Coordinates of N, CA and C and ligand atoms in Angstrom, one line a residue:
M1 N 11.1 -71.1 -23.4 CA 10.6 -70.2 -24.5 C 9.5 -69.9 -23.5
R2 N 8.2 -70.1 -23.4 CA 7.1 -69.2 -22.5 C 7.4 -68.5 -21.6
T3 N 8.3 -69.4 -20.9 CA 9.1 -68.4 -19.2 C 9.5 -67.5 -20.1
T4 N 10.6 -67.5 -21.3 CA 11.0 -65.9 -21.5 C 9.9 -65.2 -22.0
R5 N 8.9 -65.4 -23.5 CA 8.2 -64.2 -23.0 C 7.1 -64.0 -22.2
I6 N 6.7 -64.9 -20.7 CA 6.5 -63.8 -20.0 C 7.5 -62.8 -19.3
A7 N 8.9 -63.8 -18.9 CA 10.0 -62.5 -18.6 C 9.7 -61.6 -19.8
T8 N 9.7 -61.5 -21.0 CA 9.7 -60.2 -21.9 C 8.2 -59.3 -21.3
I9 N 7.0 -59.7 -21.5 CA 5.8 -59.1 -21.2 C 6.0 -58.3 -19.5
A10 N 6.8 -59.2 -18.5 CA 6.8 -58.0 -17.6 C 7.6 -57.1 -17.3
L11 N 9.1 -57.4 -17.7 CA 9.7 -56.7 -18.8 C 9.2 -55.2 -19.1
A12 N 8.8 -55.4 -19.9 CA 8.0 -54.7 -21.4 C 7.0 -53.7 -20.0
L13 N 5.6 -54.6 -19.1 CA 5.0 -54.0 -18.7 C 6.2 -52.7 -17.1
I14 N 6.8 -53.2 -16.6 CA 7.9 -52.1 -15.5 C 8.6 -51.0 -16.3
V15 N 9.0 -51.5 -17.2 CA 9.4 -50.0 -17.9 C 8.2 -49.1 -18.0
M16 N 6.9 -49.5 -18.8 CA 5.8 -48.4 -18.9 C 6.1 -47.9 -18.0
V17 N 5.3 -48.4 -16.6 CA 5.3 -48.3 -14.7 C 6.3 -46.5 -15.1
A18 N 7.8 -47.1 -14.6 CA 8.7 -46.7 -14.5 C 8.9 -45.2 -15.1
L19 N 8.1 -45.7 -16.7 CA 8.1 -44.5 -17.3 C 6.8 -43.2 -16.8
S20 N 6.1 -43.9 -16.8 CA 4.6 -43.0 -16.4 C 4.9 -42.2 -15.8
I21 N 5.9 -43.3 -14.3 CA 5.8 -42.4 -12.5 C 7.0 -41.2 -13.5
G22 N 8.1 -41.0 -14.1 CA 9.6 -40.6 -14.5 C 8.3 -39.5 -14.8
L23 N 7.0 -39.5 -16.0 CA 6.6 -38.7 -17.2 C 5.6 -37.9 -16.0
A24 N 5.2 -38.7 -15.1 CA 4.2 -37.5 -13.9 C 4.6 -37.2 -13.5
A25 N 6.1 -37.1 -12.9 CA 6.8 -36.9 -11.9 C 7.3 -35.3 -12.4
Q26 N 7.4 -35.4 -13.8 CA 7.7 -34.1 -14.9 C 6.3 -32.9 -15.0
T27 N 5.4 -34.0 -15.2 CA 4.7 -32.9 -15.9 C 4.1 -31.6 -14.0
K28 N 4.8 -32.6 -12.9 CA 3.8 -32.1 -11.7 C 4.1 -30.1 -11.7
Q29 N 3.3 -30.2 -10.9 CA 3.3 -28.3 -11.3 C 4.1 -27.9 -10.1
A30 N 4.6 -27.1 -10.3 CA 6.1 -26.2 -8.9 C 5.0 -26.0 -7.9
P31 N 5.2 -26.2 -7.1 CA 3.9 -25.6 -5.9 C 3.6 -24.1 -6.2
A32 N 2.4 -23.9 -5.7 CA 1.8 -22.8 -5.9 C 2.7 -21.2 -4.4
K33 N 3.3 -20.5 -5.1 CA 4.1 -19.6 -4.2 C 3.1 -19.1 -3.3
P34 N 3.6 -19.4 -2.1 CA 3.2 -18.5 -0.7 C 1.8 -17.0 -1.2
A35 N 0.7 -16.7 -0.8 CA 0.2 -15.4 -1.0 C 1.2 -14.4 -0.2
A36 N 1.6 -13.3 -0.8 CA 1.9 -11.8 -0.5 C 1.4 -11.4 1.3
K37 N 2.4 -11.2 2.1 CA 1.6 -10.8 3.4 C 0.8 -9.5 2.6
P38 N -0.5 -9.1 3.9 CA -1.3 -7.6 3.2 C -0.2 -6.6 3.7
L39 N -0.2 -5.7 2.5 CA 1.1 -4.6 2.9 C 0.9 -3.9 4.2
Y40 N -0.4 -3.8 4.9 CA -0.2 -3.5 6.4 C 0.9 -4.4 7.1
D41 N 0.7 -5.9 6.5 CA 1.8 -6.7 7.1 C 3.4 -5.6 7.5
R42 N 3.3 -5.9 6.1 CA 4.9 -5.7 5.3 C 5.7 -3.8 5.7
L43 N 4.2 -3.4 6.3 CA 5.0 -2.1 6.9 C 5.5 -1.8 8.0
G44 N 5.0 -2.7 8.9 CA 5.3 -3.4 10.3 C 4.6 -3.2 11.3
G45 N 2.9 -2.9 10.7 CA 1.1 -3.1 11.5 C 1.5 -1.4 11.9
V46 N 0.0 -1.0 13.1 CA -0.1 -0.3 12.9 C 0.7 0.7 13.3
Y47 N 1.8 0.5 14.8 CA 2.3 1.5 15.2 C 3.5 1.9 14.0
A48 N 4.0 1.1 13.5 CA 4.9 1.6 12.5 C 4.7 2.4 11.9
I49 N 3.2 2.9 11.0 CA 2.0 3.1 10.7 C 1.9 4.7 11.5
A50 N 1.6 4.2 12.5 CA 1.4 5.7 13.2 C 2.8 6.5 13.1
S51 N 3.8 5.8 13.0 CA 5.2 6.3 13.3 C 5.0 7.4 12.1
V52 N 5.2 6.9 10.7 CA 5.4 7.3 9.6 C 4.4 8.1 9.3
V53 N 3.2 7.7 9.7 CA 2.0 9.5 9.7 C 2.4 10.5 10.6
D54 N 2.8 10.3 11.5 CA 2.6 11.0 12.5 C 4.1 12.3 12.0
E55 N 5.3 12.2 11.2 CA 6.7 12.7 10.9 C 5.7 13.1 9.7
F56 N 4.9 12.7 8.6 CA 4.7 12.7 7.5 C 3.7 14.2 7.8
I57 N 2.9 13.9 9.2 CA 2.2 15.2 9.0 C 3.0 16.4 9.6
E58 N 4.0 16.6 10.9 CA 5.1 17.2 10.8 C 5.3 18.2 9.9
A59 N 5.9 16.9 9.2 CA 6.3 18.3 7.7 C 5.0 18.8 7.2
L60 N 4.4 18.2 6.3 CA 3.0 18.4 6.1 C 2.9 20.1 6.5
L61 N 2.9 20.3 8.2 CA 2.7 21.5 8.9 C 3.3 22.7 8.6
V62 N 5.1 22.7 8.5 CA 6.1 23.5 8.3 C 5.7 23.3 6.5
N63 N 5.1 22.8 5.2 CA 5.6 22.9 4.0 C 4.9 24.5 3.7
N64 N 6.0 25.1 3.2 CA 5.4 25.9 2.9 C 4.8 26.2 1.3
T65 N 4.8 25.4 0.5 CA 4.0 25.3 -0.4 C 2.7 24.6 -0.2
L66 N 2.2 24.4 1.0 CA 1.2 24.2 0.9 C 0.3 25.3 2.1
N67 N 1.5 25.9 2.9 CA 0.9 27.1 3.7 C 0.8 28.0 3.0
A68 N 1.2 28.4 1.5 CA 1.3 29.5 1.1 C -0.6 29.2 0.6
N69 N -1.0 28.5 0.7 CA -2.7 28.4 0.2 C -3.7 28.6 1.6
P70 N -4.2 30.1 1.8 CA -4.9 30.6 2.9 C -5.8 28.9 3.3
A71 N -6.2 28.2 2.5 CA -7.4 27.4 3.2 C -7.0 26.4 3.6
I72 N -5.7 25.9 3.1 CA -4.9 24.8 3.5 C -4.8 25.1 5.2
K73 N -4.4 26.8 5.7 CA -3.5 26.7 6.4 C -4.2 27.6 8.0
E74 N -5.7 27.6 6.8 CA -7.0 28.1 7.5 C -7.2 26.7 8.9
A75 N -7.1 25.7 7.6 CA -7.2 24.0 8.3 C -6.8 24.0 9.2
R76 N -5.9 24.2 8.8 CA -4.4 23.4 9.4 C -4.2 23.8 11.4
D77 N -4.3 25.4 10.8 CA -4.0 26.1 12.6 C -5.8 26.0 13.9
R78 N -7.1 25.7 12.7 CA -7.7 25.1 13.4 C -8.2 23.5 14.1
V79 N -8.0 22.6 13.0 CA -7.7 21.5 13.0 C -7.0 20.3 13.7
P80 N -7.3 19.9 15.2 CA -6.0 19.5 16.3 C -5.6 18.4 15.4
K81 N -4.0 18.6 15.3 CA -3.2 17.5 14.6 C -3.2 16.3 14.9
A82 N -3.0 16.1 16.3 CA -2.9 14.6 16.8 C -4.2 13.9 16.3
G83 N -5.7 14.5 15.8 CA -6.7 14.2 15.4 C -6.8 13.6 14.1
L84 N -5.5 14.8 13.8 CA -5.6 14.3 11.8 C -4.9 13.4 11.7
K85 N -4.0 13.3 12.7 CA -2.7 11.9 12.4 C -3.9 10.5 13.2
F86 N -4.4 10.5 13.9 CA -5.2 9.4 14.0 C -6.4 8.9 13.0
Q87 N -6.9 10.1 12.0 CA -7.5 9.3 11.2 C -7.3 8.9 10.0
V88 N -5.4 10.4 9.5 CA -4.9 9.2 8.8 C -4.3 8.1 8.8
T89 N -3.9 7.8 9.7 CA -3.7 6.7 10.4 C -4.5 5.7 10.1
A90 N -5.7 5.5 11.0 CA -6.6 4.6 11.1 C -7.4 4.4 9.0
L91 N -6.9 5.5 8.0 CA -7.6 5.4 7.1 C -6.1 4.4 6.1
V92 N -5.4 4.9 6.2 CA -3.8 3.4 5.8 C -3.6 2.5 6.6
C93 N -4.0 2.4 7.9 CA -4.1 0.4 8.8 C -5.5 0.5 7.6
E94 N -6.4 0.6 7.1 CA -7.4 0.0 6.3 C -7.5 -0.4 5.1
V95 N -6.7 0.5 4.7 CA -7.2 0.3 2.8 C -5.7 -0.4 2.5
T96 N -4.5 -0.4 4.2 CA -3.5 -1.7 3.5 C -4.2 -2.8 3.8
G97 N -4.9 -3.4 4.4 CA -5.3 -4.6 5.4 C -5.6 -4.8 6.2
G98 N -4.7 -3.9 7.2 CA -5.0 -4.3 8.8 C -6.4 -4.3 9.1
P99 N -5.8 -4.2 10.7 CA -7.7 -4.3 11.3 C -8.5 -3.4 11.6
C100 N -8.3 -1.8 11.8 CA -8.5 -1.0 11.7 C -9.6 -0.2 10.9
K101 N -11.1 0.1 11.7 CA -12.0 0.7 10.6 C -11.6 2.7 10.6
Y102 N -11.8 2.7 9.1 CA -11.9 4.5 9.3 C -13.1 4.8 9.3
T103 N -13.6 5.9 10.2 CA -14.9 6.6 10.5 C -15.1 8.2 10.1
G104 N -13.4 8.7 9.4 CA -13.9 9.6 8.9 C -14.7 10.0 8.0
R105 N -14.0 11.7 6.9 CA -15.6 11.7 6.0 C -14.8 11.2 4.7
S106 N -14.8 11.1 3.3 CA -14.6 11.1 2.9 C -13.6 11.6 2.5
M107 N -12.8 11.8 1.1 CA -11.4 12.4 1.0 C -12.4 13.8 -0.1
K108 N -13.5 13.1 -0.4 CA -14.1 15.1 -1.3 C -14.1 15.4 -0.4
E109 N -15.6 15.2 0.8 CA -15.8 15.8 1.5 C -14.6 16.1 2.5
A110 N -13.9 15.7 3.3 CA -12.4 16.7 3.9 C -11.8 17.7 3.1
H111 N -11.6 17.4 1.8 CA -11.0 18.5 1.1 C -11.2 18.8 0.0
A112 N -12.9 19.1 0.5 CA -13.7 20.0 -0.4 C -13.2 21.4 -0.7
K113 N -13.1 22.1 1.2 CA -12.7 23.8 0.6 C -11.4 23.6 0.9
L114 N -10.3 23.0 0.2 CA -9.0 23.1 0.8 C -8.4 23.8 -0.5
N115 N -9.3 23.5 -2.1 CA -9.0 24.4 -3.0 C -7.5 23.9 -3.7
I116 N -7.1 23.1 -3.0 CA -5.4 21.5 -3.1 C -5.5 21.6 -4.1
N117 N -4.3 22.3 -5.3 CA -3.5 22.1 -7.2 C -2.6 21.0 -7.2
E118 N -2.8 21.1 -8.1 CA -1.2 19.4 -8.5 C 0.1 20.5 -8.6
A119 N 1.1 21.5 -8.2 CA 1.6 21.5 -7.5 C 1.9 21.2 -5.3
Q120 N 0.3 21.4 -5.0 CA 0.6 21.2 -3.4 C 0.7 19.9 -3.3
W121 N -0.9 19.1 -4.6 CA -0.2 17.3 -4.6 C 0.7 17.1 -4.4
D122 N 2.2 17.3 -5.4 CA 3.4 17.0 -5.7 C 4.2 17.3 -4.8
A123 N 3.7 18.1 -3.9 CA 4.9 18.6 -2.4 C 4.4 18.2 -1.9
M124 N 3.0 17.6 -1.3 CA 2.4 16.3 -0.1 C 3.4 15.5 -0.7
V125 N 3.2 14.8 -2.1 CA 4.2 13.1 -2.5 C 5.5 13.2 -2.4
A126 N 6.3 14.5 -2.4 CA 8.0 14.7 -2.4 C 8.0 14.8 -0.9
D127 N 7.0 15.3 0.4 CA 7.3 15.1 1.4 C 7.0 13.6 2.4
F128 N 5.9 12.9 1.4 CA 5.4 11.7 2.5 C 6.6 10.9 2.4
R129 N 7.9 10.7 0.6 CA 8.6 10.2 0.0 C 9.5 10.4 0.6
K130 N 9.7 11.4 1.3 CA 11.2 11.3 1.8 C 10.8 11.0 3.6
V131 N 9.8 10.8 4.4 CA 9.6 10.3 4.9 C 9.8 9.1 4.9
L132 N 9.3 7.9 4.2 CA 9.0 6.4 4.1 C 10.8 6.6 3.5
D133 N 10.9 7.5 2.9 CA 12.9 6.9 2.9 C 13.6 6.8 5.0
R134 N 13.1 8.1 4.9 CA 13.8 8.1 6.5 C 13.7 7.1 7.6
F135 N 12.2 5.6 7.2 CA 11.8 5.5 7.7 C 12.4 3.7 7.2
K136 N 13.5 3.6 6.2 CA 13.6 2.6 4.6 C 12.8 1.8 5.3
V137 N 11.1 2.4 4.5 CA 10.3 1.9 3.8 C 11.0 1.0 2.3
P138 N 10.8 -0.2 2.4 CA 11.1 -0.5 0.7 C 10.1 -0.1 -0.5
Q139 N 11.7 0.3 -1.8 CA 10.8 1.2 -2.7 C 9.6 0.1 -3.0
A140 N 9.7 -1.2 -3.3 CA 8.0 -2.2 -3.8 C 7.0 -1.5 -2.6
E141 N 7.1 -2.0 -1.6 CA 6.5 -1.4 -0.6 C 6.0 0.5 -0.6
Q142 N 6.8 1.7 -0.4 CA 6.5 2.4 -1.1 C 5.1 2.6 -1.9
Q143 N 6.0 1.9 -3.3 CA 5.2 2.4 -4.7 C 4.0 2.1 -4.5
E144 N 3.7 0.5 -3.6 CA 2.3 0.1 -3.6 C 1.7 1.3 -2.8
L145 N 2.4 2.0 -1.9 CA 1.6 2.9 -0.8 C 1.2 4.4 -1.8
I146 N 2.1 4.8 -2.5 CA 1.6 5.6 -3.0 C 0.9 6.0 -4.6
T147 N 0.4 4.4 -4.6 CA -0.2 4.4 -5.8 C -1.7 3.9 -5.3
I148 N -1.6 3.4 -3.9 CA -3.3 3.2 -3.0 C -3.1 5.2 -2.7
V149 N -2.6 5.8 -2.4 CA -2.8 7.2 -1.9 C -3.5 7.9 -3.2
G150 N -2.3 7.6 -4.8 CA -2.8 8.3 -6.0 C -4.4 8.3 -6.5
T151 N -5.1 7.1 -5.3 CA -6.3 7.2 -6.2 C -6.7 7.8 -5.7
T152 N -6.7 8.6 -4.8 CA -7.6 9.7 -3.7 C -7.3 11.1 -4.9
K153 N -6.2 11.1 -5.8 CA -6.1 12.1 -5.9 C -7.1 13.3 -6.8
K154 N -8.1 12.1 -7.7 CA -8.8 12.5 -8.0 C -9.9 14.0 -7.6
D155 N -10.3 12.8 -5.9 CA -11.3 13.8 -5.0 C -10.5 14.4 -4.7
I156 N -9.0 15.0 -4.7 CA -8.5 16.2 -3.6 C -7.9 16.9 -4.5
V157 N -7.6 17.0 -5.7 CA -6.8 17.6 -6.4 C -8.5 18.5 -7.2
I158 N -8.9 19.4 -6.2 CA -10.1 20.5 -7.5 C -9.6 21.3 -7.9
A159 N -8.3 22.2 -7.5 CA -8.1 23.6 -8.1 C -7.0 23.7 -9.3
K160 N -7.2 24.6 -10.2 CA -6.3 24.0 -11.6 C -5.1 24.8 -10.8
Ligands
HEM1 C1 -1.8 18.2 -0.5 C2 -2.6 16.8 -0.4 C3 -3.7 17.1 1.0 C4 -3.8 18.0 2.1 C5 -3.2 20.0 1.7 C6 -4.3 17.5 3.0 C7 -4.6 18.5 4.2 C8 -6.1 18.1 4.8 C9 -6.2 19.2 6.1 C10 -6.0 20.2 5.7 C11 -7.5 18.3 6.5 C12 -8.0 19.1 7.7 C13 -9.5 19.3 6.9 C14 -10.6 19.8 7.7 O1 -11.0 18.6 9.1 O2 -11.2 21.0 8.0 C15 -7.0 17.1 6.1 C16 -8.1 16.3 6.6 C17 -8.4 14.5 6.3 N1 -7.2 14.6 5.4 FE1 -5.8 15.3 4.0 N2 -5.0 16.3 3.3 C18 -3.9 15.5 1.7 C19 -4.4 15.0 1.0 C20 -4.7 13.8 1.8 C21 -4.1 12.4 1.2 C22 -3.7 11.7 0.2 C23 -5.0 11.6 1.9 C24 -5.6 10.6 2.0 C25 -5.1 9.4 1.9 C26 -5.7 12.6 3.4 C27 -6.3 12.1 4.5 C28 -7.6 13.2 5.3 C29 -7.7 12.5 6.2 C30 -7.9 11.1 6.7 C31 -8.9 13.5 6.5 C32 -9.3 14.1 7.8 C33 -10.6 13.3 7.3 C34 -11.5 13.9 8.4 O3 -11.1 14.2 9.5 O4 -13.0 13.3 8.9 N3 -5.5 13.5 3.1 N4 -6.2 17.0 4.9

């Protein structure tokens, strides 16, 4: 009789332990997703960024919508394009989480005399998208980049 009671208690204990282990396993949180790599890395690093910027600036230099603005045309003819490519590469590298340090002027200062309007901004973004497509930059990364570039619009577009 006594042996039976002990056996029953032991069995009950085993069932309780088994149940609590099962419950713990069920409530255990799913492992956290690994953090996404910085955009800089997903773009392929500074060589890939420099290559995109190279083609982008080349496209802008022959963009008729932009060159119809005499202030842009004057600055384009005056400023060495290699320097501009360097500065834009450093800026993109920095703001996407890369190791570069941009040392140029603020966007407001650099574009203050250029009288850039909405149509010229849109022409620039269209060229940017074309170059990103040519380089097969995935849509998600393109969107992230365009969003970052978009944050500068209020400082660059000053003409009506
Ligand atoms: C329609 C749009 C834009 C046009 C027409 C334009 C044109 C120019 C021109 C002509 C310069 C040379 C100005 C000078 O040295 O006197 C310049 C400088 C620069 N731009 Fe833009 N830009 C545009 C948008 C942007 C955007 C969206 C970015 C980056 C997010 C950018 C980044 C720069 C940088 C980093 C410099 C060099 C500043 C320095 O050397 O201190 N630009 N841009």
